PDB file of C-alpha atoms in Angstrom:
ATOM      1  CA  UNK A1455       7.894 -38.211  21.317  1.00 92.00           C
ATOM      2  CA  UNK A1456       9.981 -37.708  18.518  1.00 95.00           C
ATOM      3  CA  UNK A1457       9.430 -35.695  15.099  1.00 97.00           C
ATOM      4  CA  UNK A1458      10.412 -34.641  12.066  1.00 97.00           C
ATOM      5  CA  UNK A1459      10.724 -31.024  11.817  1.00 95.00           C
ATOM      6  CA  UNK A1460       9.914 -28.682   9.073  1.00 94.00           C
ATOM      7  CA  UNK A1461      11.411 -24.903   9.410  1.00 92.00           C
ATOM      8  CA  UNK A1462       9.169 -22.914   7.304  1.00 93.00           C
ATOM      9  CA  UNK A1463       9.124 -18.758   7.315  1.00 91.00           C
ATOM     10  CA  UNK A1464       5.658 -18.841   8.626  1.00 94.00           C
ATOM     11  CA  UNK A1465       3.460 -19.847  12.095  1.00 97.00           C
ATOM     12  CA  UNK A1466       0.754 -23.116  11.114  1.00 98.00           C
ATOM     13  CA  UNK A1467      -2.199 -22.841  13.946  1.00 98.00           C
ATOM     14  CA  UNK A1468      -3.656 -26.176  14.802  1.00 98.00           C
ATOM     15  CA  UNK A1469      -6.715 -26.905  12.768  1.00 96.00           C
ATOM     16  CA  UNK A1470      -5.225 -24.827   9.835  1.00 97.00           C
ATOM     17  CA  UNK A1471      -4.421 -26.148   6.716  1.00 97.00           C
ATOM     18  CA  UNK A1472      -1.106 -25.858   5.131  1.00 98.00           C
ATOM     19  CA  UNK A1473      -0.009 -26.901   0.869  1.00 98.00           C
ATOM     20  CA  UNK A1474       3.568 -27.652   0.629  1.00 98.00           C
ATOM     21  CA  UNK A1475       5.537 -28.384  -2.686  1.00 97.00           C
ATOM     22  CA  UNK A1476       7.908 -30.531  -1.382  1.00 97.00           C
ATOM     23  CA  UNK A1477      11.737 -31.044  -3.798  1.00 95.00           C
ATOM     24  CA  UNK A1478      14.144 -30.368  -1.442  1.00 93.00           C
ATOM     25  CA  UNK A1479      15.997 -34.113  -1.380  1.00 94.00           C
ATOM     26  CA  UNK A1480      16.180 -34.535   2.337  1.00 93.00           C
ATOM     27  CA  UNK A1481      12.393 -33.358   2.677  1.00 95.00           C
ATOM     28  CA  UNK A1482      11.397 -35.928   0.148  1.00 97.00           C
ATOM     29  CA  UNK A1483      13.549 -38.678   2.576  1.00 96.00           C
ATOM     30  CA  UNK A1484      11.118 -37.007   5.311  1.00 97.00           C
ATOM     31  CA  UNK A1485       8.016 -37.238   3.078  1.00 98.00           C
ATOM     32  CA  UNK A1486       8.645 -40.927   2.664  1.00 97.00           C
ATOM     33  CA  UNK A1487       9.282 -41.516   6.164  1.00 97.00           C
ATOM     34  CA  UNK A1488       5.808 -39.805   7.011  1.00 98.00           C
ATOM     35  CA  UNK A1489       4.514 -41.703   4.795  1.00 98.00           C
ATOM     36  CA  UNK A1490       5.573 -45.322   6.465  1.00 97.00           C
ATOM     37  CA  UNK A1491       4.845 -43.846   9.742  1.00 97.00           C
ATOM     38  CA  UNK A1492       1.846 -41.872  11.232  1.00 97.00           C
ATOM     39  CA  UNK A1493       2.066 -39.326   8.470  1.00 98.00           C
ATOM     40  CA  UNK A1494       3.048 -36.534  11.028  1.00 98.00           C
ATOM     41  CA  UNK A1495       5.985 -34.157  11.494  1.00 98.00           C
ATOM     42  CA  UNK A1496       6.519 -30.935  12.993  1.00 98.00           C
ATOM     43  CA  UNK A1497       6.340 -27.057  11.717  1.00 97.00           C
ATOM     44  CA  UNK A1498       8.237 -24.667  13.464  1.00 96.00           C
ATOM     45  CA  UNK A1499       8.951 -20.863  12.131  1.00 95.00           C
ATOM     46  CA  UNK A1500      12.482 -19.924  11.820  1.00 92.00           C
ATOM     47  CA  UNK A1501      13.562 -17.047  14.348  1.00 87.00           C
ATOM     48  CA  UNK A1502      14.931 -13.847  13.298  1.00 58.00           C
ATOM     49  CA  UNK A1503      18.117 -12.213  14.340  1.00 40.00           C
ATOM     50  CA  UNK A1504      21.495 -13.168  15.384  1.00 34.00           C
ATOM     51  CA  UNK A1505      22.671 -16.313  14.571  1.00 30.00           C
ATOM     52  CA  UNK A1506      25.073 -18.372  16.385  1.00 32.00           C
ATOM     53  CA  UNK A1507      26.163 -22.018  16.727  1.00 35.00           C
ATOM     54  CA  UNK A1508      28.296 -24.329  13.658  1.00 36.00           C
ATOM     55  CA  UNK A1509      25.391 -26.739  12.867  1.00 51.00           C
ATOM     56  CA  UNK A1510      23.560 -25.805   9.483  1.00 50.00           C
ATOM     57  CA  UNK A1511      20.975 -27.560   7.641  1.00 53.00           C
ATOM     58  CA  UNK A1512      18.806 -26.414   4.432  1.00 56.00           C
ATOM     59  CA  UNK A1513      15.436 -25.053   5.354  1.00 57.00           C
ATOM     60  CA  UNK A1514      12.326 -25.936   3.321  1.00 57.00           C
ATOM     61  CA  UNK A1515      13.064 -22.920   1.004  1.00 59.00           C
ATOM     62  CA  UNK A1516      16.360 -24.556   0.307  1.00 59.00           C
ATOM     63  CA  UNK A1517      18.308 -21.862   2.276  1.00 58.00           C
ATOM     64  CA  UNK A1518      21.230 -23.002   4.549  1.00 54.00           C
ATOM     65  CA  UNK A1519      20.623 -22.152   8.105  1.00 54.00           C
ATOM     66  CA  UNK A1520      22.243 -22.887  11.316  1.00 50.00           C
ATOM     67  CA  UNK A1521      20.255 -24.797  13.551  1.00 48.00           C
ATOM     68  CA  UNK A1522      21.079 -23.120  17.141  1.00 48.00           C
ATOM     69  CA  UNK A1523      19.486 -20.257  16.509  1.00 46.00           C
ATOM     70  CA  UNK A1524      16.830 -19.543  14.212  1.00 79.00           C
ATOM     71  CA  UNK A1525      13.948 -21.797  15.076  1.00 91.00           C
ATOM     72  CA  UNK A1526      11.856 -20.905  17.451  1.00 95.00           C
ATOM     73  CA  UNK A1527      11.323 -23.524  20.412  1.00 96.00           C
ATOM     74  CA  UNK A1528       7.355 -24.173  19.885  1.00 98.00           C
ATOM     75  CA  UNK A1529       6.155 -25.207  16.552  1.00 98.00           C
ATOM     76  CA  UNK A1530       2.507 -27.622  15.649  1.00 99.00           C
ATOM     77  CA  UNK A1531       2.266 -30.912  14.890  1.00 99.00           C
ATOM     78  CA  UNK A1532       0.597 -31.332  10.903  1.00 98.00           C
ATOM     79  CA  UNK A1533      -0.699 -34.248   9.433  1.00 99.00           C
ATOM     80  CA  UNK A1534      -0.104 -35.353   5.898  1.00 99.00           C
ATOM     81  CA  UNK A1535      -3.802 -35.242   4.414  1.00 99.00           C
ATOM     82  CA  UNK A1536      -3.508 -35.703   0.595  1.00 99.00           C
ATOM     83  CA  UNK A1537       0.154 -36.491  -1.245  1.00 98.00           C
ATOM     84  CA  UNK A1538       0.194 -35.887  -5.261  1.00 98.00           C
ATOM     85  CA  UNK A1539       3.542 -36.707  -6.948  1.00 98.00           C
ATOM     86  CA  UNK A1540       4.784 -34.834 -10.144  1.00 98.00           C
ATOM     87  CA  UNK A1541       6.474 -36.444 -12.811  1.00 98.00           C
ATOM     88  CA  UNK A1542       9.880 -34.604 -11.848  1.00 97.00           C
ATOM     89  CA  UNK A1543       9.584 -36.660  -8.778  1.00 96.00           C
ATOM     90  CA  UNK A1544       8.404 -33.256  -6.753  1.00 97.00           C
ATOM     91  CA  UNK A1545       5.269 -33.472  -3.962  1.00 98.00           C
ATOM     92  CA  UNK A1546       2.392 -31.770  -3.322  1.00 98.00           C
ATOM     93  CA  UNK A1547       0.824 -32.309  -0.159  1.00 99.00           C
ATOM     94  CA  UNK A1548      -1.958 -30.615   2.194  1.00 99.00           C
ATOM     95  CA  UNK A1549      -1.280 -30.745   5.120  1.00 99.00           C
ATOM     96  CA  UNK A1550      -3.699 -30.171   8.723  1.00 98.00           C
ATOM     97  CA  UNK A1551      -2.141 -28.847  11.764  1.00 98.00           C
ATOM     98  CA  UNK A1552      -3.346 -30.501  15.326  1.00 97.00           C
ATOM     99  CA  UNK A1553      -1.585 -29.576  18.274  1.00 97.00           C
ATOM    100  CA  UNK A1554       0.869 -27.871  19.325  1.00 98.00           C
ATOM    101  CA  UNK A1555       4.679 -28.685  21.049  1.00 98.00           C
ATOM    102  CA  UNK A1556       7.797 -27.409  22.223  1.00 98.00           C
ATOM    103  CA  UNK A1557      11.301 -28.335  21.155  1.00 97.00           C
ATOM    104  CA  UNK A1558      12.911 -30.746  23.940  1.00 96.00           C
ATOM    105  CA  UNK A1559      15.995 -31.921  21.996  1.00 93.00           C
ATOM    106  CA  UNK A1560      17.229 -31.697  18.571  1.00 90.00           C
ATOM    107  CA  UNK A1561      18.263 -35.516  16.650  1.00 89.00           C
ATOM    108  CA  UNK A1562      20.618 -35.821  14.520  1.00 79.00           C
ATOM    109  CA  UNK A1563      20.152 -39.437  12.647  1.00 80.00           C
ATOM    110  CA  UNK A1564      18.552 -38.434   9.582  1.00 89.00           C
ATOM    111  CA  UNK A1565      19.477 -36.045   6.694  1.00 88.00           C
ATOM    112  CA  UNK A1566      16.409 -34.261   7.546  1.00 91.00           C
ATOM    113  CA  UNK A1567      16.046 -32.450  11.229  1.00 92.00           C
ATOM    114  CA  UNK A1568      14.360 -34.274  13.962  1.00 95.00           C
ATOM    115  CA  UNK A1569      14.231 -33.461  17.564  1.00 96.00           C
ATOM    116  CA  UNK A1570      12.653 -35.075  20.803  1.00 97.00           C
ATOM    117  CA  UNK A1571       9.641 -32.692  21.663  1.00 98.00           C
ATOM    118  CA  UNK A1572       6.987 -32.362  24.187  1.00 98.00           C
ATOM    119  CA  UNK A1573       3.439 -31.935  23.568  1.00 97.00           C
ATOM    120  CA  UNK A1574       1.710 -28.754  25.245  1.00 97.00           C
ATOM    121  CA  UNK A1575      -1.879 -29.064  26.575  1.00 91.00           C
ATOM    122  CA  UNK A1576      -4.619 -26.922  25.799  1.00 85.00           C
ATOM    123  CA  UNK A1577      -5.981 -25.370  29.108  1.00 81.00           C
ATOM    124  CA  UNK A1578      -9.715 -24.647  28.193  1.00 80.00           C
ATOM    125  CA  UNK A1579     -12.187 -22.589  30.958  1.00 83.00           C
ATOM    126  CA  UNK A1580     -15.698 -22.349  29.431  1.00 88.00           C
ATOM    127  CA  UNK A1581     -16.654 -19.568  30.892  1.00 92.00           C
ATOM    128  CA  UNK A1582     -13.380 -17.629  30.162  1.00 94.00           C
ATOM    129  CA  UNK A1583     -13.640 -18.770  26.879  1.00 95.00           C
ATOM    130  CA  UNK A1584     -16.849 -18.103  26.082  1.00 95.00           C
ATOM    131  CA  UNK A1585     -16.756 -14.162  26.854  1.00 96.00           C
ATOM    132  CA  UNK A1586     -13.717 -13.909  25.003  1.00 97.00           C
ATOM    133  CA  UNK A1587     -14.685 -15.621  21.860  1.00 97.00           C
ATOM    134  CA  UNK A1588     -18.327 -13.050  21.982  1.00 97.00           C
ATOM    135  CA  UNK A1589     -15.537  -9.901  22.518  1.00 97.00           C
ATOM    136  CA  UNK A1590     -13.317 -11.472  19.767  1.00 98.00           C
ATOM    137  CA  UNK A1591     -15.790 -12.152  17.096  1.00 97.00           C
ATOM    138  CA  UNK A1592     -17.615  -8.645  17.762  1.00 96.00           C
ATOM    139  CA  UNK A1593     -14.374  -7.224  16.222  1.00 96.00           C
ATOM    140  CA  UNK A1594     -13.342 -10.100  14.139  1.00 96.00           C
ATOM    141  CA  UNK A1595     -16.495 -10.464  11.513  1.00 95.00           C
ATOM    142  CA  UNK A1596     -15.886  -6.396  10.379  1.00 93.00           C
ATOM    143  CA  UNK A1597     -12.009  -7.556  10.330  1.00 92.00           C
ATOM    144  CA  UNK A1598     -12.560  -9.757   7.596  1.00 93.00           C
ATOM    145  CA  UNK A1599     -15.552  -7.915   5.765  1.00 91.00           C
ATOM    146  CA  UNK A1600     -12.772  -5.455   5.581  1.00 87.00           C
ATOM    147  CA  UNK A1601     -10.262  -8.109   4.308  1.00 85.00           C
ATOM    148  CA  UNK A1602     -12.907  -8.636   1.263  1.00 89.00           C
ATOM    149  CA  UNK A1603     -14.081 -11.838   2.808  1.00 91.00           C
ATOM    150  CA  UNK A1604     -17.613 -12.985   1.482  1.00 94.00           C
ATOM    151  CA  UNK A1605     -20.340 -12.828   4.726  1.00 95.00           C
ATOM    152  CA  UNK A1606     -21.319 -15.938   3.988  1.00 94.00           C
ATOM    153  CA  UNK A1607     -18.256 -17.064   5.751  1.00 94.00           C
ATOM    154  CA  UNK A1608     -18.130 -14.725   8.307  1.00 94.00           C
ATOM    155  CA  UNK A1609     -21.478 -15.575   9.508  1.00 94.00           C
ATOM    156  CA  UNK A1610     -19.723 -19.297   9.739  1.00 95.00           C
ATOM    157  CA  UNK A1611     -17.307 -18.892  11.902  1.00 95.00           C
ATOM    158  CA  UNK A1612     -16.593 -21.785  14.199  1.00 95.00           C
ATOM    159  CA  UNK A1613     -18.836 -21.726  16.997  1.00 94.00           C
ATOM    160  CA  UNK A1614     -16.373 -23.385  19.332  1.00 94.00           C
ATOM    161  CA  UNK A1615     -13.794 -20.994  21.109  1.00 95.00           C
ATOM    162  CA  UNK A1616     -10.934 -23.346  20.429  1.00 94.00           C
ATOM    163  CA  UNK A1617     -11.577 -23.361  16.414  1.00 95.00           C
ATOM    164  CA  UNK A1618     -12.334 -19.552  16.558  1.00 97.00           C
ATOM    165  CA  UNK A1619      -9.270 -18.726  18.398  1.00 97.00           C
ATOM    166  CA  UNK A1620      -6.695 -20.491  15.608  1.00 97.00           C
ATOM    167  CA  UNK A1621      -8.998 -19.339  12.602  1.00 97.00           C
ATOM    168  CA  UNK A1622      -9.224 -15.458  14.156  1.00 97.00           C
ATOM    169  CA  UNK A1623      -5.005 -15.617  14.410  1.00 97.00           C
ATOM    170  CA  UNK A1624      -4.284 -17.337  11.457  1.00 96.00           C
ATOM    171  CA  UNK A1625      -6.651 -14.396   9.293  1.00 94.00           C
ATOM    172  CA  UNK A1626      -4.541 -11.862  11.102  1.00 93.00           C
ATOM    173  CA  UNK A1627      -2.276  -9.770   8.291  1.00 88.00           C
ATOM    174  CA  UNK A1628       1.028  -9.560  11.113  1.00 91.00           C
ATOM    175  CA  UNK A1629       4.379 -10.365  10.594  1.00 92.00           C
ATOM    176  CA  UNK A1630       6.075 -14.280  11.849  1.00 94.00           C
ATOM    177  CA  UNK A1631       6.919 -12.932  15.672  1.00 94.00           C
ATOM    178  CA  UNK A1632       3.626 -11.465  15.703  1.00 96.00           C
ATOM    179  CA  UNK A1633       2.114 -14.871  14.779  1.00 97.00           C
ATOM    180  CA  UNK A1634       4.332 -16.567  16.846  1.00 97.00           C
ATOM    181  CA  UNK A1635       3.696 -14.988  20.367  1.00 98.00           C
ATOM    182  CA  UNK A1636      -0.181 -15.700  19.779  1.00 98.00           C
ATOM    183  CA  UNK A1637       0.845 -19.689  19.350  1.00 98.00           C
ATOM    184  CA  UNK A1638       2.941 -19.663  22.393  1.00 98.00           C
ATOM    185  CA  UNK A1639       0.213 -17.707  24.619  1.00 96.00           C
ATOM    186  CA  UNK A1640      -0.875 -20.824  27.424  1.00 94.00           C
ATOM    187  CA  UNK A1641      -4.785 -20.387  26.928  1.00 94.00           C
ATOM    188  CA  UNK A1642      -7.274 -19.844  24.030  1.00 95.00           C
ATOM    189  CA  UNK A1643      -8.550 -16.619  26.157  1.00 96.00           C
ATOM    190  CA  UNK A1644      -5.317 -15.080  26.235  1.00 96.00           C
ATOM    191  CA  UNK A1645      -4.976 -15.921  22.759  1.00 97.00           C
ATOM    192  CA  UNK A1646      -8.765 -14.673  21.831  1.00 98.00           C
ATOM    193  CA  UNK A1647      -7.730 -11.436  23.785  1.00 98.00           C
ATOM    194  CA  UNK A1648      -4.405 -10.561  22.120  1.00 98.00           C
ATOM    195  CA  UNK A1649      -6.016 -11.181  19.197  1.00 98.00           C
ATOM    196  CA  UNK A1650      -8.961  -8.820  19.504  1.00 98.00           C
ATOM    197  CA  UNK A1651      -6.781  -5.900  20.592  1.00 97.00           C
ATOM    198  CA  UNK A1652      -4.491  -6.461  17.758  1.00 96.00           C
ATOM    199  CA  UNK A1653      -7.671  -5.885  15.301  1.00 95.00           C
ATOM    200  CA  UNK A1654      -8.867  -3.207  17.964  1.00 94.00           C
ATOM    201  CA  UNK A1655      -5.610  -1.246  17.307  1.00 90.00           C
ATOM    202  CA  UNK A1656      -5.134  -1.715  13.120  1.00 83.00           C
ATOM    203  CA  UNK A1657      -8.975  -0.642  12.733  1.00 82.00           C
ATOM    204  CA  UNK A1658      -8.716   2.366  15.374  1.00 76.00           C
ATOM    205  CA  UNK A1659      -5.149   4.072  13.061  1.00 71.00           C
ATOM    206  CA  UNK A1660      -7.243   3.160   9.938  1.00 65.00           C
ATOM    207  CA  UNK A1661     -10.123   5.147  11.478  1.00 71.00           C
ATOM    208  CA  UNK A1662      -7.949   7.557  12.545  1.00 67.00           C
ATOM    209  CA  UNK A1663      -6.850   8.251   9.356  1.00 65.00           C
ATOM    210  CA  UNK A1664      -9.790   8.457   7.485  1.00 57.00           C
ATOM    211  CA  UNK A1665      -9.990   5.076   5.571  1.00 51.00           C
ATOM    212  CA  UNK A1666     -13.375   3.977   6.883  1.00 43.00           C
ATOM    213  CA  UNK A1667     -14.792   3.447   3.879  1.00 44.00           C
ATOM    214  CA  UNK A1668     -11.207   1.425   1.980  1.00 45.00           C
ATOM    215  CA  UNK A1669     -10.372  -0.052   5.295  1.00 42.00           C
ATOM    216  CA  UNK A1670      -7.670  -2.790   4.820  1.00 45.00           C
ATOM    217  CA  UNK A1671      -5.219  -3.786   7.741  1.00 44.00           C
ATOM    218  CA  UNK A1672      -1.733  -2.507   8.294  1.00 40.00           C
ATOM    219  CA  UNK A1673      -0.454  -5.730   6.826  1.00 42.00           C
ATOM    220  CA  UNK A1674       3.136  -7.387   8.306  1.00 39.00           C
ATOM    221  CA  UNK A1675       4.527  -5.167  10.897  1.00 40.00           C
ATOM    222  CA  UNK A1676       1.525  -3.172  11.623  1.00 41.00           C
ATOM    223  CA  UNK A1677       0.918  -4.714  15.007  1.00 45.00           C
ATOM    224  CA  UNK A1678       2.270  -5.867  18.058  1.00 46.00           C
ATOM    225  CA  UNK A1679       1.092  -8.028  20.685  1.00 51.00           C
ATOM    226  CA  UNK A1680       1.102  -5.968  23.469  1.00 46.00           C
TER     227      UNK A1680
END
């Protein structure tokens, strides 16, 4: 199918919500083109690093970019939830992402990016699941206690392993390639894994250090993936 495509400096997980103050003219042509249509586009995190290729195009942060090499080549599908217009003529929308894809072909009839992309499935084993979303959320609830957040919500959490596994990597305080990696990972078990040894390793150097009793997590950069 094809999509619009929004390059943002961050990862969206599916079934995370994402504000946008849209102003940006060619993202307002996209907005009303949602709009007319199924109210969906694409978000997909701009890559790091060297850049090469000719083709440029503004990002949502009004940047130029070139469009070769700095998105990465799976993003998440969002859906426009709620649209409020300013009297400027700038947007503010919420947005809810769903599912995620991968970058087939980029189109180029529209002042706003669009590409050809392919869905990716969701490969789901209940058992495998299960045992990693108990090991995940052993380490997860003192994650966000730590974090500040109230235990009314962490005795909330989502009870099913898909949910859990986008909530757990979205709270994560790691850097875009960080965030990344965990979206690309094929199943929510390897996800729910990589995720619990990434709050395994931040709460074992803040133990390690003495800072039991302030314990906050390294924040961007702090952790890797492997």
């Amino acid at each position: 199918m094809d999509l619009p495509i929004f390059p943002l400096h961050l990862v969206l997980f599916p079934g995370r919500p994402l504000p946008l103050h849209l102003f940006e003219p060619r993202y307002l042509s996209m907005l009303r083109d949602c709009l007319d249509g199924d109210r969906r586009f694409g978000v997909v995190a701009i890559r790091s690093g060297r850049e090469v290729g000719s083709d440029w195009y503004t990002d949502a942060d009004g940047n130029d970019v070139q469009a070769d090499s700095v998105l990465h080549q799976v993003g998440t599908v969002t859906e426009i939830r709620t649209v409020a217009e300013r009297p400027d003529g700038r947007f503010d929308i919420i947005t809810k992402g769903s599912e995620r894809f991968r970058l087939v072909q980029p189109l180029n009839d529209r002042a706003y990016l669009r590409a050809d992309v392919e869905v990716l499935p969701e490969d789901r084993a209940a058992t495998r699941d299960r045992i990693a979303a108990e090991n995940l959320r052993d380490v997860l609830v003192p994650y966000l206690l730590g974090l500040g957040v109230p235990r009314e919500y962490t005795d909330r959490l989502p009870v099913d392993p898909c949910e859990l596994s986008w909530m757990a990597c979205s709270a994560l305080q790691v850097e875009v390639p960080v965030q990344q990696q965990l979206l690309e990972l094929p199943t929510h078990a390897e996800r729910m894994d990589a995720t619990a040894r990434i709050i395994r390793r931040e709460t074992g150097i803040i133990r390690h250090l003495g800072m039991v009793g302030s314990f906050r997590p390294a924040g961007p950069g702090g952790a890797q993936l492997n």
